[in-house]
Short mmCIF file of C-alpha atoms in Angstrom, two decimals:
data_model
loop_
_atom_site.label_atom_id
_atom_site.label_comp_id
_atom_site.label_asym_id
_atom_site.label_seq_id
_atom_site.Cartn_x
_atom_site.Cartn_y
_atom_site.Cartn_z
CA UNK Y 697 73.46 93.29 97.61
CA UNK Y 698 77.20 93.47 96.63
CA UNK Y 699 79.35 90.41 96.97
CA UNK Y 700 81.38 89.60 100.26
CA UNK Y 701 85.33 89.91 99.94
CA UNK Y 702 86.52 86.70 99.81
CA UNK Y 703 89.95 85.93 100.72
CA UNK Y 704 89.99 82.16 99.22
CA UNK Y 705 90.34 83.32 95.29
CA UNK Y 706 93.59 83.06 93.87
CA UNK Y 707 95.62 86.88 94.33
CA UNK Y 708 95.51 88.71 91.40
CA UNK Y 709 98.39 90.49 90.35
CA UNK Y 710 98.55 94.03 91.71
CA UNK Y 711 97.07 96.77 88.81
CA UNK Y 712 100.11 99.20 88.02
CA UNK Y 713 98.49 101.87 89.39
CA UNK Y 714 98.82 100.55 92.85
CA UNK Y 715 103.13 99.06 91.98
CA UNK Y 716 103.37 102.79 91.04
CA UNK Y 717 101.61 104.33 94.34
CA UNK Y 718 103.84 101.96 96.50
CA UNK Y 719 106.78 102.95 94.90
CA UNK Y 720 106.21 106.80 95.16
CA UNK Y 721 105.31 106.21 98.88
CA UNK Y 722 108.98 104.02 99.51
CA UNK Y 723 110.63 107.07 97.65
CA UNK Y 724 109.39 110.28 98.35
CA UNK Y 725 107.69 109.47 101.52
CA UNK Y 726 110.34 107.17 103.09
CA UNK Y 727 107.46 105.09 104.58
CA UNK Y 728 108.28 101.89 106.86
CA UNK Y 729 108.03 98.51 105.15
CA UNK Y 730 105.52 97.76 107.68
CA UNK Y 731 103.40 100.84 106.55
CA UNK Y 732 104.15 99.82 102.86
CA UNK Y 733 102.95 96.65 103.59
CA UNK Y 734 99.48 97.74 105.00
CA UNK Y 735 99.08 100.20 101.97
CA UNK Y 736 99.95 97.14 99.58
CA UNK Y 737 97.48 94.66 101.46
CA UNK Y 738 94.49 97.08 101.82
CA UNK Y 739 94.47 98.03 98.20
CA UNK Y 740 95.12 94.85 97.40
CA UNK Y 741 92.34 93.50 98.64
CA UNK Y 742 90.07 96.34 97.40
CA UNK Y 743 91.27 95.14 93.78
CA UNK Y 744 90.15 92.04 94.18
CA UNK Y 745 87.16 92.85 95.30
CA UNK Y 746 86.20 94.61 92.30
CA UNK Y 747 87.61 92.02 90.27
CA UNK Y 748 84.53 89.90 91.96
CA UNK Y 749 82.32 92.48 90.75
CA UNK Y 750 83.48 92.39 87.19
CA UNK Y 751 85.50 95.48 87.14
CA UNK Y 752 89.37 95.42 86.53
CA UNK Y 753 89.81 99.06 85.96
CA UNK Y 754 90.63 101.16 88.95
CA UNK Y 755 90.83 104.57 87.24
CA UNK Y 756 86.76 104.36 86.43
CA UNK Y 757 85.28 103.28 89.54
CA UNK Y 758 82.57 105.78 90.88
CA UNK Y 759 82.32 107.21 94.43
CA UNK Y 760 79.27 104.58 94.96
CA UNK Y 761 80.75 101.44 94.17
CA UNK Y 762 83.83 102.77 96.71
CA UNK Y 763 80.58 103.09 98.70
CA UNK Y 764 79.89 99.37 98.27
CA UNK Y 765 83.09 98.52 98.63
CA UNK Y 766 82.96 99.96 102.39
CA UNK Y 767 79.50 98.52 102.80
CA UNK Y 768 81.07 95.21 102.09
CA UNK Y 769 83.78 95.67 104.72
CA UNK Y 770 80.96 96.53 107.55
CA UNK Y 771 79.38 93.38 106.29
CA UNK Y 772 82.41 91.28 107.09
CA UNK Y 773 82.42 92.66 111.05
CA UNK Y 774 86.40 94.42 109.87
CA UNK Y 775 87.03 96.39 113.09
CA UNK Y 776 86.44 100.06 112.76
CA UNK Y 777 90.01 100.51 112.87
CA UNK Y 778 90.99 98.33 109.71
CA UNK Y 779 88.06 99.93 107.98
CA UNK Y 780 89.23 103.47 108.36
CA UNK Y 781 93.02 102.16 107.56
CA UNK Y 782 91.16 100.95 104.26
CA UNK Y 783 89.47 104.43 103.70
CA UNK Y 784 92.31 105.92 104.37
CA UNK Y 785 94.31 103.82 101.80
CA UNK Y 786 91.88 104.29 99.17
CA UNK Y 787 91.72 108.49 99.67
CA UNK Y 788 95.52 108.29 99.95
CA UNK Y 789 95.32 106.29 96.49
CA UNK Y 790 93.19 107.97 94.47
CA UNK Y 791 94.51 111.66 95.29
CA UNK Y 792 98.11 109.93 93.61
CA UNK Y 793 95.79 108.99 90.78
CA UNK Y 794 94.69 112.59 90.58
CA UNK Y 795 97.81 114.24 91.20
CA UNK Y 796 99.74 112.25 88.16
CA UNK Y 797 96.61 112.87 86.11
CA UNK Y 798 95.31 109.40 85.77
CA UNK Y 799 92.13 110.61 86.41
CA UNK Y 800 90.07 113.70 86.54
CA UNK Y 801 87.87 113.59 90.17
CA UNK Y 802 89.16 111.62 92.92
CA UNK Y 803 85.88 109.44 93.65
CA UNK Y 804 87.23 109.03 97.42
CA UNK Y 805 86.73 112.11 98.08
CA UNK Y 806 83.61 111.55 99.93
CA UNK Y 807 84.68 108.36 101.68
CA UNK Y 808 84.29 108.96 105.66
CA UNK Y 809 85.78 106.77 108.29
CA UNK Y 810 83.75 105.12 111.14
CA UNK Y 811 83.08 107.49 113.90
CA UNK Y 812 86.10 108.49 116.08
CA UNK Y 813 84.08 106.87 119.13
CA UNK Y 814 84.36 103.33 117.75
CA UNK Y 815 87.84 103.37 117.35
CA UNK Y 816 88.74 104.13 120.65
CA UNK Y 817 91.76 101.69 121.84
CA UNK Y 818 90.72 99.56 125.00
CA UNK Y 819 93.22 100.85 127.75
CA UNK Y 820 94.92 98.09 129.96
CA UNK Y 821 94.59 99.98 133.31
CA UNK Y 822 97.24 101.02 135.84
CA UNK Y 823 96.92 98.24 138.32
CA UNK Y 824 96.77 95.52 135.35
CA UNK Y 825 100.50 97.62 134.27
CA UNK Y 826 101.75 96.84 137.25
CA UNK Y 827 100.56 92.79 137.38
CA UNK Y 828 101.78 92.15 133.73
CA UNK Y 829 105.31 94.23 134.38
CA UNK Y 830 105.83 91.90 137.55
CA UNK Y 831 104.88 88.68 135.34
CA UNK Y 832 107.80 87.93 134.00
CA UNK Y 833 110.63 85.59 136.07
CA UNK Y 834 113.31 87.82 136.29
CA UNK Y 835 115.64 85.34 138.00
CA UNK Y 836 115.91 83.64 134.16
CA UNK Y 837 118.08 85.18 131.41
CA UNK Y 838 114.66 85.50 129.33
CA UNK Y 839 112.29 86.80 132.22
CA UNK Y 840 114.87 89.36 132.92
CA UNK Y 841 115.09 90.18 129.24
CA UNK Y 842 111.00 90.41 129.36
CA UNK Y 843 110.96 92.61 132.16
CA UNK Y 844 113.47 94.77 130.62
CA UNK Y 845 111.09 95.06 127.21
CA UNK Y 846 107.66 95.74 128.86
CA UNK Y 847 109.29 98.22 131.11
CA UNK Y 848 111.19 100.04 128.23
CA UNK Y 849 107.93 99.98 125.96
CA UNK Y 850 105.66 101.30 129.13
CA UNK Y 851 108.07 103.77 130.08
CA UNK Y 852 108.56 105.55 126.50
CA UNK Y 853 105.32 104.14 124.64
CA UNK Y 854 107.98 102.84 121.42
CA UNK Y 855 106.26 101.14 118.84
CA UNK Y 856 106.51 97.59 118.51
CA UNK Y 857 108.84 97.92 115.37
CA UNK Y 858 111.11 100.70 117.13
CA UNK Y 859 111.71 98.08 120.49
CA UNK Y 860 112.38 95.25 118.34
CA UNK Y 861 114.81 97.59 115.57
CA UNK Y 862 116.48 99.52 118.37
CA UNK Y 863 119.92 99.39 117.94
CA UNK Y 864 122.00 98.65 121.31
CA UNK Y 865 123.83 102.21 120.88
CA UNK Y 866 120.74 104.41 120.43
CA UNK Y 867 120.09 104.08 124.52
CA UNK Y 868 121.94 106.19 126.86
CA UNK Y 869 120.79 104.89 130.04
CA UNK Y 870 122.96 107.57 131.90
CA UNK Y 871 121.41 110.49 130.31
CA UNK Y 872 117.75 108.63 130.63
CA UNK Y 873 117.01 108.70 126.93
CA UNK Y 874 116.55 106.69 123.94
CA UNK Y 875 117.19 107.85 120.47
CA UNK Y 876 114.03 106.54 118.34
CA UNK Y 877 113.85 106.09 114.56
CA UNK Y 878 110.27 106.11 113.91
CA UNK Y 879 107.78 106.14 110.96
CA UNK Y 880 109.76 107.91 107.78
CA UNK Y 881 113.10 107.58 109.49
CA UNK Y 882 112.14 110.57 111.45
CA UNK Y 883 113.89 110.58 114.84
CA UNK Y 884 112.93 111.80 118.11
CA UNK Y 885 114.51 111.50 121.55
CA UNK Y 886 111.88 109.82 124.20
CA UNK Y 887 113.17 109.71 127.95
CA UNK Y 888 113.61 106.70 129.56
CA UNK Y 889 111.91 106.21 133.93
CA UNK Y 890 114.29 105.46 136.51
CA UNK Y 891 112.65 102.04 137.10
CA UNK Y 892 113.16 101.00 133.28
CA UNK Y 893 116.50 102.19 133.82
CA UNK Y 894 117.04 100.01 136.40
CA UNK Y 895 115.33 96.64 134.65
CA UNK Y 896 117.50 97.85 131.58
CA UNK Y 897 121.20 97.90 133.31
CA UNK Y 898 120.33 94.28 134.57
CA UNK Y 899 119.67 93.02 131.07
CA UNK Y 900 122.57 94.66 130.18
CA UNK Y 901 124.99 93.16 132.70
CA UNK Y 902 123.77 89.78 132.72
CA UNK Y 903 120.38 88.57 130.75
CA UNK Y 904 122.22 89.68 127.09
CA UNK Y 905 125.85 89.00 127.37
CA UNK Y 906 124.45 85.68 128.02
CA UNK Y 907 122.01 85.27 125.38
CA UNK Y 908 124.87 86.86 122.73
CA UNK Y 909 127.47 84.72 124.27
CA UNK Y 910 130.30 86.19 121.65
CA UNK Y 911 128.38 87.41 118.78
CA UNK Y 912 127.92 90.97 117.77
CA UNK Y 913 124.00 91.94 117.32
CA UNK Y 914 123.29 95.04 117.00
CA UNK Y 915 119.83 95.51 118.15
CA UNK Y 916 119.07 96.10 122.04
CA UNK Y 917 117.01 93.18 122.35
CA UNK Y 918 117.47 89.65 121.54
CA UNK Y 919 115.70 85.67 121.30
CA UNK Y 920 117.03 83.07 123.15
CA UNK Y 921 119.18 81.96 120.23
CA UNK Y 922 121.27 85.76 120.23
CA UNK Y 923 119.86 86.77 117.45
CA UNK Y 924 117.43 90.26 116.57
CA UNK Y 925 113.70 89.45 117.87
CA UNK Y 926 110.68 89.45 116.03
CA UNK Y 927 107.89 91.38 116.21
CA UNK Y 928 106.30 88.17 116.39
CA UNK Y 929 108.17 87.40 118.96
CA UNK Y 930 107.23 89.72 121.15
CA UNK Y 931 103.83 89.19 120.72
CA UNK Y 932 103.74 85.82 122.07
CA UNK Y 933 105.69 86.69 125.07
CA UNK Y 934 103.25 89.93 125.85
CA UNK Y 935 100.06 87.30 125.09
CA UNK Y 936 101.82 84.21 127.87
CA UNK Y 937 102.90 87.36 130.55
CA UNK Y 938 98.97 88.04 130.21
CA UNK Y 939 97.41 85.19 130.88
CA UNK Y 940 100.05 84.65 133.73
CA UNK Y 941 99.24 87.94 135.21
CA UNK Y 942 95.49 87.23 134.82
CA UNK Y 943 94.78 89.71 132.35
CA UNK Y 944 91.72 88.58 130.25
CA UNK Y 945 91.44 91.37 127.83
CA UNK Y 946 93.24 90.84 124.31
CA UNK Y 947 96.89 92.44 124.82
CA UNK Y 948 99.24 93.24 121.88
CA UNK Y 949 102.65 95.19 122.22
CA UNK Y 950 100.54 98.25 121.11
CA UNK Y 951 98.29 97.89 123.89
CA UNK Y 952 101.54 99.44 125.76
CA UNK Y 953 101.94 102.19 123.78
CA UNK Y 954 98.44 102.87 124.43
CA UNK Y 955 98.48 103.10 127.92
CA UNK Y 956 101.35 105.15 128.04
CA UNK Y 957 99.97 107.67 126.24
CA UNK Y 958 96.51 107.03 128.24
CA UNK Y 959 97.91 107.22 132.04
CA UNK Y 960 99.68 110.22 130.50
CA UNK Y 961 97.04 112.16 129.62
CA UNK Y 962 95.09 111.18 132.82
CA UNK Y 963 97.90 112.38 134.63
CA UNK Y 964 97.55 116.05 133.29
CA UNK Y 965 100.27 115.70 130.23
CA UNK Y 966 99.52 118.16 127.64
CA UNK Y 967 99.05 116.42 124.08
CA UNK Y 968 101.41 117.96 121.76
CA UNK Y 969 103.87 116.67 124.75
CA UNK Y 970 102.11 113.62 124.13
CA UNK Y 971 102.25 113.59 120.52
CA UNK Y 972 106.28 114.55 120.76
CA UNK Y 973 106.58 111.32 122.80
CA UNK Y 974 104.85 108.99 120.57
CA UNK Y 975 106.29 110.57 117.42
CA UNK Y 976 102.82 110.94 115.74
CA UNK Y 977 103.37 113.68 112.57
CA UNK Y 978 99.95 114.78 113.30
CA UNK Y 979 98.38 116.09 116.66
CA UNK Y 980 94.74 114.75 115.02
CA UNK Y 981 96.40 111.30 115.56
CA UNK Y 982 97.22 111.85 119.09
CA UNK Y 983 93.91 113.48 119.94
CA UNK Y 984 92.11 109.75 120.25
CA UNK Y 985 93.66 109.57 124.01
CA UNK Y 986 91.85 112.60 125.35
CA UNK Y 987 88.44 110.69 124.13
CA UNK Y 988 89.73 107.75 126.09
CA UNK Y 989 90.72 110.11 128.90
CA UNK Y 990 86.85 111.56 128.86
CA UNK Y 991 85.62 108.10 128.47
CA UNK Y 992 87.32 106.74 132.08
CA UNK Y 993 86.44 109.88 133.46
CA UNK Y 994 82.66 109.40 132.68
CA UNK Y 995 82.67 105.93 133.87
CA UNK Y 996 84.29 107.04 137.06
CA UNK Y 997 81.75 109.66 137.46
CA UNK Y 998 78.58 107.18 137.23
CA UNK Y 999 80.37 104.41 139.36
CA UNK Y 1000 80.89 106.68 142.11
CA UNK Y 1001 78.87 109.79 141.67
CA UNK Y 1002 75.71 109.52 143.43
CA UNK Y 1003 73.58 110.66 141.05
CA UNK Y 1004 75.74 109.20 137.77
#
């Protein structure tokens, strides 16, 4: 039985393998901070790991103790999600250890992620859009400025770190279209609906001016005290315009994203439109909504079907 991963020991100081891996990621990748940052934690929590197994060397682990090492996460109930992330991290790691000759055979190369069907995103549902969209009090500065957000992410499916980031010139609200850095500082134009449009202006024309007073900031959107909002945030507004809209399941800005692309596909969009939209480099990535697009149409089928 291998050891759990305990997250109580004191951090050990990241093996220069990983420093290196980061570092050729940030420069010849261009990846986000917040990607960087994931890469960083999940290997850093792999090292210590082995570190509670007695090993400290990275470069002569075997294919079964990465094996373990997986086991262990299963053990701790990690979401499939973070578990593939942490696959993913480790295949992504030891192919750089490969590449730059560090080692012979990549011992990830056998490493599978949990089955697609277990990571498939729970979809807030059309009708539950509409109750958390009208949550908000738009006759205060900060309601407004919700209702502006929510409808913005809904309407283009931006990632939570593109809504907060956007800067206020990168929205052309008379051409219906947003100009989106995303992951890599690869850009992509996303169009904007005529009812975030609308939301949008009225932010615009009252809710910021007044929240800015006579500072420049140069992002879109903005906290009560003028200043760039957090990713945090926006959490916590997304979590309270839940619970006032009645909306029981667990929401996170990415739960919009999701059902963008979701009501999308259900709708009869195409995915590589899809996967244009949400700026995902791979289609593979995008493919995950047509399983939740099968699943709702399968529960449909035996709620209503007579014979389903």
């Amino acid at each position: 039985m291998t050891k759990s991963i305990k997250t109580s020991k004191p951090q050990t100081k990241l093996a220069p393998q990983i420093v290196q891996f980061i570092q050729s990621l940030r420069i010849l990748d261009g990846l986000s901070e917040n990607t960087l940052s994931a890469y960083q934690n999940d290997l850093k929590n792999y090292q210590a790991w082995l570190n509670l197994q007695g090993f400290s060397d990275l470069l002569s682990i075997s294919s079964a103790q990465l094996e373990d090492y997986v086991f262990a996460l299963f053990e701790q109930d990690k979401q499939p999600k973070s578990i593939a992330r942490a696959i993913s991290s480790l295949k992504r790691f030891y192919q750089f250890c490969v590449v730059q000759n560090l080692i012979l055979q990549d011992p990830a190369a056998l490493l599978k992620p949990p089955k697609l069907s277990a990571m498939i995103p729970k979809v807030i549902s059309e009708s539950q859009i509409e109750a958390l969209l009208n949550a908000p009090d738009v006759l205060s500065v900060l309601g407004l400025r919700d209702r502006a957000i929510l409808e913005l992410a809904y309407s283009s499916g931006l990632r939570v770190s593109e809504l907060v980031e956007l800067p206020y010139e990168q929205i052309n609200l008379s051409a219906g279209l947003v100009q989106v850095t995303g992951k890599g500082n690869k850009e992509r134009i996303v169009p904007v609906g005529e009812e975030a449009i609308d939301w949008l202006q009225k932010y615009l024309q009252t809710s910021r001016p007044s929240l800015v007073k006579q500072k420049w900031v140069g992002t879109l959107f903005v906290s009560r005290i003028g200043r760039p909002m957090t990713r945090q945030t926006l959490w916590h507004r997304i979590k309270h315009l839940a619970a006032e809209a009645g909306i029981v399941m667990n929401l996170s800005p990415h739960s919009l994203r999701h059902a963008f692309a979701t009501h999308l596909v259900n709708h009869g969009a195409d995915l590589r439109t899809v996967q244009l939209l949400l700026g995902h480099a791979d289609l593979s990535t995008t493919q995950i909504y047509t399983h939740v697009a099968k699943a709702r149409l399968q529960a449909l089928h035996h709620k209503h079907h007579p014979r389903g």
